[in-house]
mmCIF file of C-alpha atoms in Angstrom:
data_model
loop_
_atom_site.group_PDB
_atom_site.id
_atom_site.type_symbol
_atom_site.label_atom_id
_atom_site.label_comp_id
_atom_site.label_asym_id
_atom_site.label_seq_id
_atom_site.Cartn_x
_atom_site.Cartn_y
_atom_site.Cartn_z
ATOM 1 C CA UNK A 1231 -1.122 -9.316 -16.891
ATOM 2 C CA UNK A 1232 1.728 -11.267 -18.427
ATOM 3 C CA UNK A 1233 5.465 -10.821 -17.906
ATOM 4 C CA UNK A 1234 5.875 -9.695 -21.517
ATOM 5 C CA UNK A 1235 3.497 -6.773 -20.928
ATOM 6 C CA UNK A 1236 5.548 -5.657 -17.953
ATOM 7 C CA UNK A 1237 8.934 -6.124 -19.621
ATOM 8 C CA UNK A 1238 7.763 -3.895 -22.483
ATOM 9 C CA UNK A 1239 7.305 -1.089 -19.974
ATOM 10 C CA UNK A 1240 10.746 -1.351 -18.349
ATOM 11 C CA UNK A 1241 13.190 1.335 -19.450
ATOM 12 C CA UNK A 1242 16.793 2.000 -18.444
ATOM 13 C CA UNK A 1243 17.359 5.365 -16.763
ATOM 14 C CA UNK A 1244 20.360 6.529 -14.729
ATOM 15 C CA UNK A 1245 21.713 2.995 -14.894
ATOM 16 C CA UNK A 1246 18.548 1.521 -13.368
ATOM 17 C CA UNK A 1247 15.706 -0.548 -14.776
ATOM 18 C CA UNK A 1248 12.569 1.475 -14.048
ATOM 19 C CA UNK A 1249 8.926 1.763 -15.013
ATOM 20 C CA UNK A 1250 7.535 5.245 -15.618
ATOM 21 C CA UNK A 1251 4.546 6.371 -13.553
ATOM 22 C CA UNK A 1252 2.024 6.304 -16.402
ATOM 23 C CA UNK A 1253 3.137 2.755 -17.323
ATOM 24 C CA UNK A 1254 2.779 1.666 -13.684
ATOM 25 C CA UNK A 1255 -0.764 3.033 -13.798
ATOM 26 C CA UNK A 1256 -1.463 1.012 -16.965
ATOM 27 C CA UNK A 1257 -0.137 -2.155 -15.333
ATOM 28 C CA UNK A 1258 -2.302 -1.663 -12.240
ATOM 29 C CA UNK A 1259 -5.350 -0.540 -14.236
ATOM 30 C CA UNK A 1260 -5.609 2.863 -12.543
ATOM 31 C CA UNK A 1261 -4.994 6.465 -13.568
ATOM 32 C CA UNK A 1262 -1.540 8.019 -13.243
ATOM 33 C CA UNK A 1263 -2.890 10.579 -10.779
ATOM 34 C CA UNK A 1264 -3.877 7.719 -8.438
ATOM 35 C CA UNK A 1265 -0.319 6.338 -8.497
ATOM 36 C CA UNK A 1266 1.105 9.801 -7.821
ATOM 37 C CA UNK A 1267 -1.430 10.382 -5.042
ATOM 38 C CA UNK A 1268 -0.330 7.158 -3.331
ATOM 39 C CA UNK A 1269 3.258 8.432 -3.419
ATOM 40 C CA UNK A 1270 2.239 11.873 -2.066
ATOM 41 C CA UNK A 1271 0.126 10.351 0.722
ATOM 42 C CA UNK A 1272 2.857 7.913 1.814
ATOM 43 C CA UNK A 1273 6.158 9.823 1.695
ATOM 44 C CA UNK A 1274 7.775 7.676 4.406
ATOM 45 C CA UNK A 1275 7.259 4.559 2.290
ATOM 46 C CA UNK A 1276 8.993 5.920 -0.812
ATOM 47 C CA UNK A 1277 12.542 6.535 0.314
ATOM 48 C CA UNK A 1278 15.433 7.810 -1.761
ATOM 49 C CA UNK A 1279 16.259 5.119 -4.287
ATOM 50 C CA UNK A 1280 12.658 3.988 -4.681
ATOM 51 C CA UNK A 1281 11.544 6.627 -7.199
ATOM 52 C CA UNK A 1282 13.449 8.823 -9.630
ATOM 53 C CA UNK A 1283 12.030 12.241 -10.447
ATOM 54 C CA UNK A 1284 12.924 13.017 -14.057
ATOM 55 C CA UNK A 1285 14.049 16.504 -14.998
ATOM 56 C CA UNK A 1286 13.082 18.195 -18.270
ATOM 57 C CA UNK A 1287 16.167 16.955 -20.146
ATOM 58 C CA UNK A 1288 15.692 13.356 -18.973
ATOM 59 C CA UNK A 1289 12.040 13.434 -19.998
ATOM 60 C CA UNK A 1290 13.000 14.761 -23.427
ATOM 61 C CA UNK A 1291 15.650 12.018 -23.791
ATOM 62 C CA UNK A 1292 13.243 9.247 -22.754
ATOM 63 C CA UNK A 1293 10.611 10.456 -25.234
ATOM 64 C CA UNK A 1294 13.260 10.658 -27.981
ATOM 65 C CA UNK A 1295 14.573 7.132 -27.320
ATOM 66 C CA UNK A 1296 11.225 5.358 -27.015
ATOM 67 C CA UNK A 1297 8.799 5.972 -29.879
ATOM 68 C CA UNK A 1298 5.914 4.557 -27.863
ATOM 69 C CA UNK A 1299 6.297 7.491 -25.442
ATOM 70 C CA UNK A 1300 5.823 10.130 -28.139
ATOM 71 C CA UNK A 1301 2.454 11.146 -26.640
ATOM 72 C CA UNK A 1302 4.366 12.553 -23.644
ATOM 73 C CA UNK A 1303 6.344 14.989 -25.782
ATOM 74 C CA UNK A 1304 4.007 17.929 -25.196
ATOM 75 C CA UNK A 1305 2.993 17.172 -21.611
ATOM 76 C CA UNK A 1306 4.230 19.716 -19.085
ATOM 77 C CA UNK A 1307 4.145 17.156 -16.273
ATOM 78 C CA UNK A 1308 7.521 15.722 -15.235
ATOM 79 C CA UNK A 1309 7.592 11.970 -14.922
ATOM 80 C CA UNK A 1310 8.379 9.747 -11.988
ATOM 81 C CA UNK A 1311 10.216 6.488 -12.580
ATOM 82 C CA UNK A 1312 9.639 3.644 -10.151
ATOM 83 C CA UNK A 1313 12.628 1.524 -9.332
ATOM 84 C CA UNK A 1314 12.066 -2.072 -8.290
ATOM 85 C CA UNK A 1315 11.869 -1.239 -4.564
ATOM 86 C CA UNK A 1316 9.376 1.537 -5.260
ATOM 87 C CA UNK A 1317 7.191 -0.874 -7.198
ATOM 88 C CA UNK A 1318 7.258 -3.343 -4.325
ATOM 89 C CA UNK A 1319 6.304 -0.614 -1.890
ATOM 90 C CA UNK A 1320 3.478 0.475 -4.173
ATOM 91 C CA UNK A 1321 2.249 -3.113 -4.181
ATOM 92 C CA UNK A 1322 1.874 -3.006 -0.384
ATOM 93 C CA UNK A 1323 -0.508 -0.061 -0.714
ATOM 94 C CA UNK A 1324 -2.637 -0.869 -3.770
ATOM 95 C CA UNK A 1325 -5.287 -3.520 -3.167
ATOM 96 C CA UNK A 1326 -7.429 -5.820 -5.258
ATOM 97 C CA UNK A 1327 -7.073 -8.736 -7.656
ATOM 98 C CA UNK A 1328 -5.638 -6.582 -10.468
ATOM 99 C CA UNK A 1329 -2.993 -5.206 -8.072
ATOM 100 C CA UNK A 1330 -1.987 -8.720 -6.982
ATOM 101 C CA UNK A 1331 -1.748 -9.915 -10.598
ATOM 102 C CA UNK A 1332 0.258 -6.830 -11.603
ATOM 103 C CA UNK A 1333 2.632 -7.207 -8.655
ATOM 104 C CA UNK A 1334 3.358 -10.826 -9.521
ATOM 105 C CA UNK A 1335 4.083 -9.873 -13.142
ATOM 106 C CA UNK A 1336 6.412 -7.062 -12.048
ATOM 107 C CA UNK A 1337 8.307 -9.318 -9.652
ATOM 108 C CA UNK A 1338 8.700 -12.008 -12.324
ATOM 109 C CA UNK A 1339 9.904 -9.568 -14.998
ATOM 110 C CA UNK A 1340 12.515 -7.953 -12.739
ATOM 111 C CA UNK A 1341 13.671 -11.369 -11.495
ATOM 112 C CA UNK A 1342 14.204 -12.525 -15.095
ATOM 113 C CA UNK A 1343 16.182 -9.369 -15.914
ATOM 114 C CA UNK A 1344 18.409 -9.922 -12.862
ATOM 115 C CA UNK A 1345 18.890 -13.566 -13.778
ATOM 116 C CA UNK A 1346 19.860 -12.630 -17.344
ATOM 117 C CA UNK A 1347 22.311 -10.037 -16.067
ATOM 118 C CA UNK A 1348 23.867 -12.558 -13.666
ATOM 119 C CA UNK A 1349 24.137 -15.208 -16.365
ATOM 120 C CA UNK A 1350 25.844 -12.808 -18.773
ATOM 121 C CA UNK A 1351 28.235 -11.773 -15.983
ATOM 122 C CA UNK A 1352 29.088 -15.406 -15.291
ATOM 123 C CA UNK A 1353 29.677 -15.976 -18.987
ATOM 124 C CA UNK A 1354 32.435 -13.367 -19.108
ATOM 125 C CA UNK A 1355 34.214 -15.099 -16.205
ATOM 126 C CA UNK A 1356 33.780 -18.683 -17.423
ATOM 127 C CA UNK A 1357 37.033 -20.115 -18.827
ATOM 128 C CA UNK A 1358 35.822 -23.388 -20.341
ATOM 129 C CA UNK A 1359 33.844 -23.826 -23.575
ATOM 130 C CA UNK A 1360 31.336 -26.287 -22.066
ATOM 131 C CA UNK A 1361 30.479 -23.854 -19.284
ATOM 132 C CA UNK A 1362 30.159 -21.004 -21.776
ATOM 133 C CA UNK A 1363 27.852 -23.058 -23.971
ATOM 134 C CA UNK A 1364 25.698 -23.938 -20.983
ATOM 135 C CA UNK A 1365 25.508 -20.289 -19.882
ATOM 136 C CA UNK A 1366 24.681 -19.164 -23.427
ATOM 137 C CA UNK A 1367 21.864 -21.710 -23.573
ATOM 138 C CA UNK A 1368 20.581 -20.499 -20.202
ATOM 139 C CA UNK A 1369 20.706 -16.883 -21.436
ATOM 140 C CA UNK A 1370 18.722 -17.881 -24.512
ATOM 141 C CA UNK A 1371 16.127 -19.624 -22.349
ATOM 142 C CA UNK A 1372 15.772 -16.533 -20.155
ATOM 143 C CA UNK A 1373 15.385 -14.345 -23.253
ATOM 144 C CA UNK A 1374 12.681 -16.666 -24.547
ATOM 145 C CA UNK A 1375 10.902 -16.414 -21.182
ATOM 146 C CA UNK A 1376 11.147 -12.634 -21.216
ATOM 147 C CA UNK A 1377 9.956 -12.199 -24.789
ATOM 148 C CA UNK A 1378 7.533 -15.125 -24.746
ATOM 149 C CA UNK A 1379 4.674 -14.599 -27.166
ATOM 150 C CA UNK A 1380 6.399 -11.585 -28.750
ATOM 151 C CA UNK A 1381 8.612 -13.982 -30.677
ATOM 152 C CA UNK A 1382 5.894 -16.295 -31.929
ATOM 153 C CA UNK A 1383 4.879 -15.896 -35.521
ATOM 154 C CA UNK A 1384 2.519 -17.516 -37.975
ATOM 155 C CA UNK A 1385 4.041 -18.856 -41.168
ATOM 156 C CA UNK A 1386 7.288 -16.889 -40.983
ATOM 157 C CA UNK A 1387 10.546 -16.711 -39.089
ATOM 158 C CA UNK A 1388 11.233 -14.168 -36.366
ATOM 159 C CA UNK A 1389 14.723 -13.506 -35.112
ATOM 160 C CA UNK A 1390 15.981 -11.329 -32.302
ATOM 161 C CA UNK A 1391 19.656 -10.678 -31.812
ATOM 162 C CA UNK A 1392 21.270 -8.917 -28.863
ATOM 163 C CA UNK A 1393 24.956 -8.091 -28.750
ATOM 164 C CA UNK A 1394 26.612 -7.911 -25.359
ATOM 165 C CA UNK A 1395 30.275 -7.274 -24.630
ATOM 166 C CA UNK A 1396 30.947 -10.966 -23.987
ATOM 167 C CA UNK A 1397 28.376 -12.650 -26.189
ATOM 168 C CA UNK A 1398 25.840 -12.364 -28.950
ATOM 169 C CA UNK A 1399 22.409 -13.863 -28.299
ATOM 170 C CA UNK A 1400 20.336 -14.879 -31.276
ATOM 171 C CA UNK A 1401 16.907 -16.377 -30.841
ATOM 172 C CA UNK A 1402 14.856 -17.683 -33.765
ATOM 173 C CA UNK A 1403 11.265 -18.778 -33.780
ATOM 174 C CA UNK A 1404 10.058 -20.638 -36.842
ATOM 175 C CA UNK A 1405 6.380 -21.362 -37.215
ATOM 176 C CA UNK A 1406 4.464 -23.066 -39.939
ATOM 177 C CA UNK A 1407 1.104 -21.735 -41.078
ATOM 178 C CA UNK A 1408 -1.827 -22.676 -38.882
#
């Protein structure tokens, strides 16, 4: 499992970066019911702040905002969203090579998101142009790490642009035909 696969599954809910239960199951190569059973069988390990239980309106909003989740529109099951701590706790329970690989990918993806957030925060507080340029370059490098292969193309140009309150990040990948 690569970081880019994990980062594609991270959504923002209630101000938190989370991964929905079915996506966690995909990452770990198990069924969603197995993930939910682990949570049910280990209630002391999944404290408040480890998992969010979505209500009907939140589920509807998530499905509306993320086209890839359209298949959940008609499901009557309410979703769980694993926060970073919940994912780490899940990793202590699930075993096997796939679980180890998935856990490493999850840790790396969340670490990159935190690093990007910190770098953008530092940028807003940096008074000098040289420092800002350095922080913008670092932010671009982190974005490239996060998006990795998603930005590579064959014979065309791909550009991603993100606008933040203090900066605009633009990343271009130009590839010649192979």
